[in-house]
């Protein structure tokens, strides 16, 4: 990885990934791209709609990149509200980006999700290789996407790699309409109002991860020795398995008067219940040395300190 094009670079992951990659590989070697651009954006950037294959091709060619990190997508809750749009963007965009990787011989990364699992998947210690029958459009897209990436590897030799991300938690860029977004909102509301109303019910466990661990995982996987990669698309990775009350208990260590109430959203609750409680990351640990540095305790202390400084 020397020169990287990132699609969906203005999103929750992309905005932090681009700066992390620029610190590692140099500003001019990381090209952000999205449908829009922040006024404050520094460094190379292209407006690219991923449903337009030619636009991806031209940006990749112009900057002579050797890697695409394809992040542009519609997330789980938004995809349930607009399934057709989700299919067109999540599958069409991925196919276009893979085609460009094939034509220009680029290394390729795209994230899958715990949303690729479904209600018939084992809920605890969910294995790397297991039943995958998701019941959401987002999940259908993610399973199909994993298979498509494997297909491009076996059929054309494209160096495709991916992870199944859990819900990602960050205090930098607001999340883009996923089912685990509550785990970000709860921190903002704790600092601002000392209370939060959760749309996910008590006792609903899902996998989560702090953004620095998620970004390190991408770099580590992309730099891993290809000979050690058996699974490729896509590796289970997780750091935290938690329910809303676990976040509240951690927050109360810093803000004792914090109150958590519930007003459950049936759509997102149903999605959450169809996902695992805790996935097993051992294939990622064995094949490319995945590690996480942040548990819920350390992450909470870090986020609250950062948000209180703002
Ligand atoms: P996000 O919604 O925050 O950002 C998506 C970005 O894609 C936005 O900036 C949007 O403007 C851009 N986009 C939308 N349509 C586009 C188009 N046609 N062309 C180009 N750009 C377009 O999403 P995110 O949280 O950063 O997620 C990135 C990837 O990671 C997605 O594939 C998502 O499924 C996956 N993922 C995210 C999480 C999470 O918790 N954030 C968890 C698991 C997997």
CSV table of C-alpha atoms and ligand atoms in Angstrom, one decimal:
chain,number,residue,atom,x,y,z
A,1,UNK,CA,0.0,0.0,0.0
A,2,UNK,CA,1.7,3.2,-1.2
A,3,UNK,CA,-1.1,5.3,-2.8
A,4,UNK,CA,-4.7,4.8,-1.7
A,5,UNK,CA,-8.1,6.0,-3.0
A,6,UNK,CA,-10.8,6.0,-0.3
A,7,UNK,CA,-14.5,6.1,-1.4
A,8,UNK,CA,-17.1,7.4,1.1
A,9,UNK,CA,-14.3,9.4,2.7
A,10,UNK,CA,-16.6,11.9,4.4
A,11,UNK,CA,-18.4,9.2,6.5
A,12,UNK,CA,-18.0,8.0,10.1
A,13,UNK,CA,-15.1,5.7,9.2
A,14,UNK,CA,-13.7,7.5,6.1
A,15,UNK,CA,-13.1,10.9,7.8
A,16,UNK,CA,-10.9,9.3,10.4
A,17,UNK,CA,-9.4,6.7,8.2
A,18,UNK,CA,-8.1,9.3,5.7
A,19,UNK,CA,-6.3,11.2,8.4
A,20,UNK,CA,-4.8,8.1,10.0
A,21,UNK,CA,-3.6,6.8,6.6
A,22,UNK,CA,-2.2,10.3,5.8
A,23,UNK,CA,-0.2,10.2,9.0
A,24,UNK,CA,1.1,6.7,8.1
A,25,UNK,CA,1.7,7.0,4.3
A,26,UNK,CA,1.9,10.8,3.7
A,27,UNK,CA,-0.8,13.3,2.8
A,28,UNK,CA,-0.3,13.2,-1.0
A,29,UNK,CA,-0.6,9.4,-1.0
A,30,UNK,CA,-4.1,9.2,0.3
A,31,UNK,CA,-6.9,10.5,-2.0
A,32,UNK,CA,-10.3,11.1,-0.3
A,33,UNK,CA,-13.4,10.8,-2.4
A,34,UNK,CA,-17.2,11.2,-1.8
A,35,UNK,CA,-20.3,12.9,-3.2
A,36,UNK,CA,-19.4,16.0,-1.2
A,37,UNK,CA,-16.4,17.6,0.4
A,38,UNK,CA,-15.9,19.6,3.7
A,39,UNK,CA,-14.6,23.2,3.3
A,40,UNK,CA,-11.9,22.3,5.7
A,41,UNK,CA,-10.7,19.2,3.8
A,42,UNK,CA,-7.0,19.3,3.2
A,43,UNK,CA,-5.1,17.0,0.9
A,44,UNK,CA,-6.0,15.4,-2.4
A,45,UNK,CA,-9.7,14.9,-2.9
A,46,UNK,CA,-12.0,13.9,-5.8
A,47,UNK,CA,-15.8,14.1,-6.1
A,48,UNK,CA,-16.7,10.5,-7.0
A,49,UNK,CA,-20.1,8.9,-7.2
A,50,UNK,CA,-19.5,5.2,-6.8
A,51,UNK,CA,-22.5,4.3,-8.9
A,52,UNK,CA,-20.5,5.7,-11.8
A,53,UNK,CA,-17.7,3.2,-12.6
A,54,UNK,CA,-15.9,5.6,-15.0
A,55,UNK,CA,-15.7,8.2,-12.2
A,56,UNK,CA,-13.9,5.7,-9.9
A,57,UNK,CA,-11.7,4.6,-12.7
A,58,UNK,CA,-10.7,8.2,-13.6
A,59,UNK,CA,-9.9,9.1,-10.0
A,60,UNK,CA,-7.8,5.9,-9.5
A,61,UNK,CA,-5.9,6.4,-12.8
A,62,UNK,CA,-5.4,10.2,-12.3
A,63,UNK,CA,-3.7,9.6,-9.0
A,64,UNK,CA,-2.0,6.4,-10.0
A,65,UNK,CA,-3.2,4.6,-6.9
A,66,UNK,CA,-2.3,1.0,-6.0
A,67,UNK,CA,-5.1,0.4,-3.5
A,68,UNK,CA,-8.9,1.1,-3.2
A,69,UNK,CA,-10.6,1.3,0.2
A,70,UNK,CA,-14.3,1.2,-0.7
A,71,UNK,CA,-16.4,2.6,2.1
A,72,UNK,CA,-19.4,4.3,0.4
A,73,UNK,CA,-22.6,2.5,1.4
A,74,UNK,CA,-26.0,2.9,2.9
A,75,UNK,CA,-26.0,1.6,6.5
A,76,UNK,CA,-28.5,-0.8,8.2
A,77,UNK,CA,-31.3,1.4,9.5
A,78,UNK,CA,-31.3,3.6,6.3
A,79,UNK,CA,-31.1,0.5,4.1
A,80,UNK,CA,-34.3,-0.8,5.7
A,81,UNK,CA,-36.0,2.5,4.9
A,82,UNK,CA,-34.9,2.4,1.3
A,83,UNK,CA,-34.1,-1.2,0.3
A,84,UNK,CA,-33.9,-0.6,-3.5
A,85,UNK,CA,-31.6,2.3,-3.1
A,86,UNK,CA,-29.4,0.2,-0.7
A,87,UNK,CA,-29.1,-2.6,-3.3
A,88,UNK,CA,-28.2,-0.2,-6.1
A,89,UNK,CA,-25.6,1.7,-4.0
A,90,UNK,CA,-24.2,-1.2,-1.9
A,91,UNK,CA,-24.0,-3.8,-4.6
A,92,UNK,CA,-23.6,-1.5,-7.7
A,93,UNK,CA,-21.0,0.6,-6.0
A,94,UNK,CA,-19.0,-2.4,-4.8
A,95,UNK,CA,-19.1,-4.1,-8.3
A,96,UNK,CA,-17.9,-0.9,-9.9
A,97,UNK,CA,-15.0,-0.5,-7.4
A,98,UNK,CA,-14.0,-4.2,-7.8
A,99,UNK,CA,-14.0,-3.8,-11.6
A,100,UNK,CA,-11.7,-0.8,-11.3
A,101,UNK,CA,-9.4,-2.8,-9.0
A,102,UNK,CA,-9.4,-5.7,-11.6
A,103,UNK,CA,-8.7,-3.4,-14.5
A,104,UNK,CA,-5.9,-1.5,-12.8
A,105,UNK,CA,-4.6,-4.4,-10.6
A,106,UNK,CA,-5.2,-2.7,-7.3
A,107,UNK,CA,-5.3,-4.1,-3.8
A,108,UNK,CA,-8.9,-3.8,-2.4
A,109,UNK,CA,-10.5,-3.4,1.0
A,110,UNK,CA,-14.2,-3.1,1.9
A,111,UNK,CA,-15.8,-3.6,5.2
A,112,UNK,CA,-18.5,-6.2,5.8
A,113,UNK,CA,-20.5,-6.1,9.1
A,114,UNK,CA,-22.0,-8.1,11.9
A,115,UNK,CA,-25.1,-7.3,9.9
A,116,UNK,CA,-24.1,-10.1,7.6
A,117,UNK,CA,-25.3,-12.6,10.2
A,118,UNK,CA,-29.0,-13.4,10.9
A,119,UNK,CA,-31.4,-14.9,13.5
A,120,UNK,CA,-30.3,-18.5,12.7
A,121,UNK,CA,-26.6,-17.7,13.3
A,122,UNK,CA,-25.2,-18.9,16.7
A,123,UNK,CA,-25.5,-15.8,18.9
A,124,UNK,CA,-22.5,-16.3,21.3
A,125,UNK,CA,-18.9,-16.8,20.2
A,126,UNK,CA,-20.2,-16.6,16.6
A,127,UNK,CA,-17.7,-18.6,14.6
A,128,UNK,CA,-15.8,-17.2,11.5
A,129,UNK,CA,-17.5,-19.8,9.3
A,130,UNK,CA,-21.1,-20.3,10.2
A,131,UNK,CA,-24.8,-19.9,9.1
A,132,UNK,CA,-25.3,-16.6,7.3
A,133,UNK,CA,-29.0,-16.0,6.6
A,134,UNK,CA,-29.5,-12.2,7.3
A,135,UNK,CA,-33.1,-10.9,7.3
A,136,UNK,CA,-32.2,-7.2,6.4
A,137,UNK,CA,-31.4,-5.7,3.1
A,138,UNK,CA,-28.1,-4.4,4.5
A,139,UNK,CA,-27.2,-8.0,5.6
A,140,UNK,CA,-28.1,-9.4,2.2
A,141,UNK,CA,-25.8,-6.8,0.6
A,142,UNK,CA,-23.0,-7.6,3.1
A,143,UNK,CA,-23.1,-11.4,2.5
A,144,UNK,CA,-23.4,-10.9,-1.2
A,145,UNK,CA,-20.5,-8.4,-1.0
A,146,UNK,CA,-18.3,-10.8,0.9
A,147,UNK,CA,-18.9,-13.5,-1.8
A,148,UNK,CA,-18.3,-11.1,-4.6
A,149,UNK,CA,-15.0,-10.0,-3.1
A,150,UNK,CA,-14.0,-13.7,-2.8
A,151,UNK,CA,-15.1,-14.2,-6.4
A,152,UNK,CA,-12.8,-11.4,-7.6
A,153,UNK,CA,-9.9,-13.0,-5.7
A,154,UNK,CA,-10.4,-16.5,-7.0
A,155,UNK,CA,-11.5,-15.6,-10.5
A,156,UNK,CA,-9.2,-12.7,-11.3
A,157,UNK,CA,-6.6,-12.7,-8.6
A,158,UNK,CA,-7.6,-9.3,-7.2
A,159,UNK,CA,-6.1,-9.0,-3.7
A,160,UNK,CA,-9.4,-8.4,-1.9
A,161,UNK,CA,-9.5,-8.2,1.9
A,162,UNK,CA,-12.2,-7.4,4.4
A,163,UNK,CA,-13.5,-7.4,8.0
A,164,UNK,CA,-16.9,-7.8,9.6
A,165,UNK,CA,-17.0,-4.7,11.7
A,166,UNK,CA,-19.1,-4.5,14.8
A,167,UNK,CA,-20.8,-1.2,15.7
A,168,UNK,CA,-18.1,1.5,15.6
A,169,UNK,CA,-17.9,4.1,18.3
A,170,UNK,CA,-16.3,7.5,17.8
A,171,UNK,CA,-16.6,11.0,19.1
A,172,UNK,CA,-15.3,12.6,15.9
A,173,UNK,CA,-17.8,12.1,13.1
A,174,UNK,CA,-21.5,11.3,13.7
A,175,UNK,CA,-22.6,7.8,12.6
A,176,UNK,CA,-24.5,7.4,9.3
A,177,UNK,CA,-27.7,5.5,10.2
A,178,UNK,CA,-26.7,2.2,11.7
A,179,UNK,CA,-28.4,0.1,14.4
A,180,UNK,CA,-25.6,0.6,16.9
A,181,UNK,CA,-25.6,4.4,16.6
A,182,UNK,CA,-27.0,4.6,20.2
A,183,UNK,CA,-23.6,3.7,21.6
A,184,UNK,CA,-22.3,6.9,20.1
A,185,UNK,CA,-25.3,9.2,21.0
A,186,UNK,CA,-25.2,8.0,24.6
A,187,UNK,CA,-21.8,9.7,25.2
A,188,UNK,CA,-22.8,13.0,23.6
A,189,UNK,CA,-26.0,13.1,25.6
A,190,UNK,CA,-24.3,12.1,28.8
A,191,UNK,CA,-21.9,15.1,28.5
A,192,UNK,CA,-24.6,17.5,27.3
A,193,UNK,CA,-27.8,16.5,29.3
A,194,UNK,CA,-26.7,13.8,31.7
A,195,UNK,CA,-29.5,11.6,30.4
A,196,UNK,CA,-30.2,9.4,27.3
A,197,UNK,CA,-33.2,7.7,25.9
A,198,UNK,CA,-32.2,4.5,24.2
A,199,UNK,CA,-34.0,3.2,21.1
A,200,UNK,CA,-32.5,-0.3,21.8
A,201,UNK,CA,-34.0,-2.3,24.7
A,202,UNK,CA,-32.2,-3.2,27.9
A,203,UNK,CA,-30.4,-6.6,27.7
A,204,UNK,CA,-29.8,-6.4,23.9
A,205,UNK,CA,-26.2,-7.3,23.5
A,206,UNK,CA,-24.2,-6.3,20.3
A,207,UNK,CA,-20.6,-6.2,19.3
A,208,UNK,CA,-18.9,-2.8,19.4
A,209,UNK,CA,-15.4,-1.4,18.8
A,210,UNK,CA,-13.7,2.0,19.4
A,211,UNK,CA,-12.6,3.7,16.2
A,212,UNK,CA,-8.8,3.6,16.8
A,213,UNK,CA,-9.0,-0.2,17.0
A,214,UNK,CA,-11.1,-0.3,13.8
A,215,UNK,CA,-8.6,1.8,11.9
A,216,UNK,CA,-5.5,-0.1,13.1
A,217,UNK,CA,-7.3,-3.3,12.0
A,218,UNK,CA,-7.6,-2.0,8.4
A,219,UNK,CA,-3.9,-1.1,8.2
A,220,UNK,CA,-2.8,-4.4,9.8
A,221,UNK,CA,-4.9,-6.5,7.5
A,222,UNK,CA,-3.9,-4.7,4.4
A,223,UNK,CA,-0.2,-5.1,5.3
A,224,UNK,CA,-0.5,-8.7,6.3
A,225,UNK,CA,1.4,-11.4,4.5
A,226,UNK,CA,-1.1,-12.7,1.8
A,227,UNK,CA,0.1,-16.3,2.3
A,228,UNK,CA,-1.3,-16.3,5.8
A,229,UNK,CA,-4.8,-15.1,4.7
A,230,UNK,CA,-7.2,-18.0,4.5
A,231,UNK,CA,-10.5,-16.3,4.9
A,232,UNK,CA,-10.0,-12.9,3.3
A,233,UNK,CA,-13.6,-11.8,2.9
A,234,UNK,CA,-14.4,-11.1,5.6
A,235,UNK,CA,-12.8,-11.5,9.1
A,236,UNK,CA,-14.9,-11.4,12.3
A,237,UNK,CA,-13.4,-8.7,14.6
A,238,UNK,CA,-14.8,-7.4,17.8
A,239,UNK,CA,-13.6,-5.7,21.0
A,240,UNK,CA,-16.7,-5.2,23.2
A,241,UNK,CA,-20.0,-7.0,23.6
A,242,UNK,CA,-22.4,-4.7,25.4
A,243,UNK,CA,-26.1,-3.7,26.1
A,244,UNK,CA,-27.3,-0.1,26.7
A,245,UNK,CA,-27.1,-0.6,30.5
A,246,UNK,CA,-23.4,-1.5,30.3
A,247,UNK,CA,-22.7,1.8,28.7
A,248,UNK,CA,-24.8,3.6,31.3
A,249,UNK,CA,-22.9,1.8,34.2
A,250,UNK,CA,-19.5,2.8,32.6
A,251,UNK,CA,-20.7,6.5,32.1
A,252,UNK,CA,-21.8,6.6,35.8
A,253,UNK,CA,-18.2,6.0,36.9
A,254,UNK,CA,-17.5,9.5,35.5
A,255,UNK,CA,-21.0,11.2,35.6
A,256,UNK,CA,-22.8,9.6,38.6
A,257,UNK,CA,-26.1,11.4,38.0
A,258,UNK,CA,-26.4,10.0,34.5
A,259,UNK,CA,-29.9,8.5,33.7
A,260,UNK,CA,-30.8,6.0,31.1
A,261,UNK,CA,-34.4,5.6,29.9
A,262,UNK,CA,-35.9,3.5,27.0
A,263,UNK,CA,-38.2,4.3,24.1
A,264,UNK,CA,-37.6,1.3,21.9
A,265,UNK,CA,-37.7,1.7,18.1
A,266,UNK,CA,-39.2,-1.6,16.8
A,267,UNK,CA,-37.4,-1.5,13.4
A,268,UNK,CA,-33.9,-1.1,14.9
A,269,UNK,CA,-34.7,-3.4,17.8
A,270,UNK,CA,-35.7,-6.2,15.4
A,271,UNK,CA,-32.4,-5.7,13.4
A,272,UNK,CA,-30.4,-5.8,16.7
A,273,UNK,CA,-32.1,-9.0,17.8
A,274,UNK,CA,-31.2,-10.7,14.5
A,275,UNK,CA,-27.5,-10.0,15.1
A,276,UNK,CA,-25.0,-11.9,17.3
A,277,UNK,CA,-24.3,-11.0,20.9
A,278,UNK,CA,-20.6,-11.6,20.6
A,279,UNK,CA,-18.6,-12.8,17.6
A,280,UNK,CA,-15.4,-14.8,17.7
A,281,UNK,CA,-12.3,-12.9,16.3
A,282,UNK,CA,-9.8,-15.9,16.5
A,283,UNK,CA,-9.4,-16.3,12.8
A,284,UNK,CA,-8.3,-12.6,12.5
A,285,UNK,CA,-6.0,-13.0,15.5
A,286,UNK,CA,-4.3,-16.1,14.0
A,287,UNK,CA,-4.1,-15.1,10.3
A,288,UNK,CA,-3.0,-11.4,10.6
A,289,UNK,CA,-2.5,-10.7,14.3
A,290,UNK,CA,-5.7,-8.7,15.0
A,291,UNK,CA,-5.7,-7.1,18.5
A,292,UNK,CA,-7.9,-4.5,20.2
A,293,UNK,CA,-6.6,-2.0,22.8
A,294,UNK,CA,-9.8,-0.6,24.1
A,295,UNK,CA,-12.3,-2.4,26.3
A,296,UNK,CA,-15.5,-0.5,27.3
A,297,UNK,CA,-13.9,0.9,30.4
A,298,UNK,CA,-10.9,2.4,28.6
A,299,UNK,CA,-13.0,3.6,25.7
A,300,UNK,CA,-15.5,5.4,27.9
A,301,UNK,CA,-12.8,7.2,29.9
A,302,UNK,CA,-11.2,8.3,26.6
A,303,UNK,CA,-14.4,9.5,24.9
A,304,UNK,CA,-15.7,11.4,27.9
A,305,UNK,CA,-12.4,13.1,28.4
A,306,UNK,CA,-12.3,14.2,24.7
A,307,UNK,CA,-15.9,15.3,24.6
A,308,UNK,CA,-15.6,17.3,27.9
A,309,UNK,CA,-12.6,19.2,26.4
A,310,UNK,CA,-14.6,20.3,23.3
B,1,LIG,P1,-21.4,6.6,6.7
B,1,LIG,O1,-22.8,6.5,6.4
B,1,LIG,O2,-20.9,7.4,7.9
B,1,LIG,O3,-20.6,7.2,5.4
B,1,LIG,C1,-20.9,6.7,4.1
B,1,LIG,C2,-20.3,7.8,3.1
B,1,LIG,O4,-20.6,7.3,1.8
B,1,LIG,C3,-21.0,9.2,3.3
B,1,LIG,O5,-20.0,10.1,3.5
B,1,LIG,C4,-21.7,9.4,2.0
B,1,LIG,O6,-21.7,10.7,1.5
B,1,LIG,C5,-21.0,8.5,1.0
B,1,LIG,N1,-21.8,8.1,-0.1
B,1,LIG,C6,-23.1,7.7,-0.2
B,1,LIG,N2,-23.5,7.5,-1.4
B,1,LIG,C7,-22.4,7.6,-2.2
B,1,LIG,C8,-22.2,7.5,-3.6
B,1,LIG,N3,-23.1,7.1,-4.4
B,1,LIG,N4,-20.9,7.7,-4.0
B,1,LIG,C9,-19.9,8.1,-3.2
B,1,LIG,N5,-20.1,8.2,-1.9
B,1,LIG,C10,-21.3,8.0,-1.4
B,1,LIG,O7,-20.8,5.1,6.7
B,1,LIG,P2,-19.6,4.5,7.6
B,1,LIG,O8,-20.1,4.3,9.0
B,1,LIG,O9,-18.4,5.4,7.4
B,1,LIG,O10,-19.4,3.1,6.9
B,1,LIG,C11,-18.4,2.8,5.9
B,1,LIG,C12,-18.5,1.4,5.6
B,1,LIG,O11,-18.3,0.6,6.7
B,1,LIG,C13,-19.8,0.8,5.0
B,1,LIG,O12,-19.6,-0.2,4.1
B,1,LIG,C14,-20.5,0.2,6.2
B,1,LIG,O13,-21.4,-0.7,5.8
B,1,LIG,C15,-19.3,-0.4,6.9
B,1,LIG,N6,-19.6,-0.6,8.4
B,1,LIG,C16,-19.7,0.5,9.2
B,1,LIG,C17,-20.0,0.3,10.6
B,1,LIG,C18,-20.2,1.4,11.5
B,1,LIG,O14,-20.5,1.2,12.7
B,1,LIG,N7,-19.9,2.6,11.1
B,1,LIG,C19,-20.1,-1.0,11.0
B,1,LIG,C20,-19.9,-2.1,10.1
B,1,LIG,C21,-19.7,-1.9,8.8
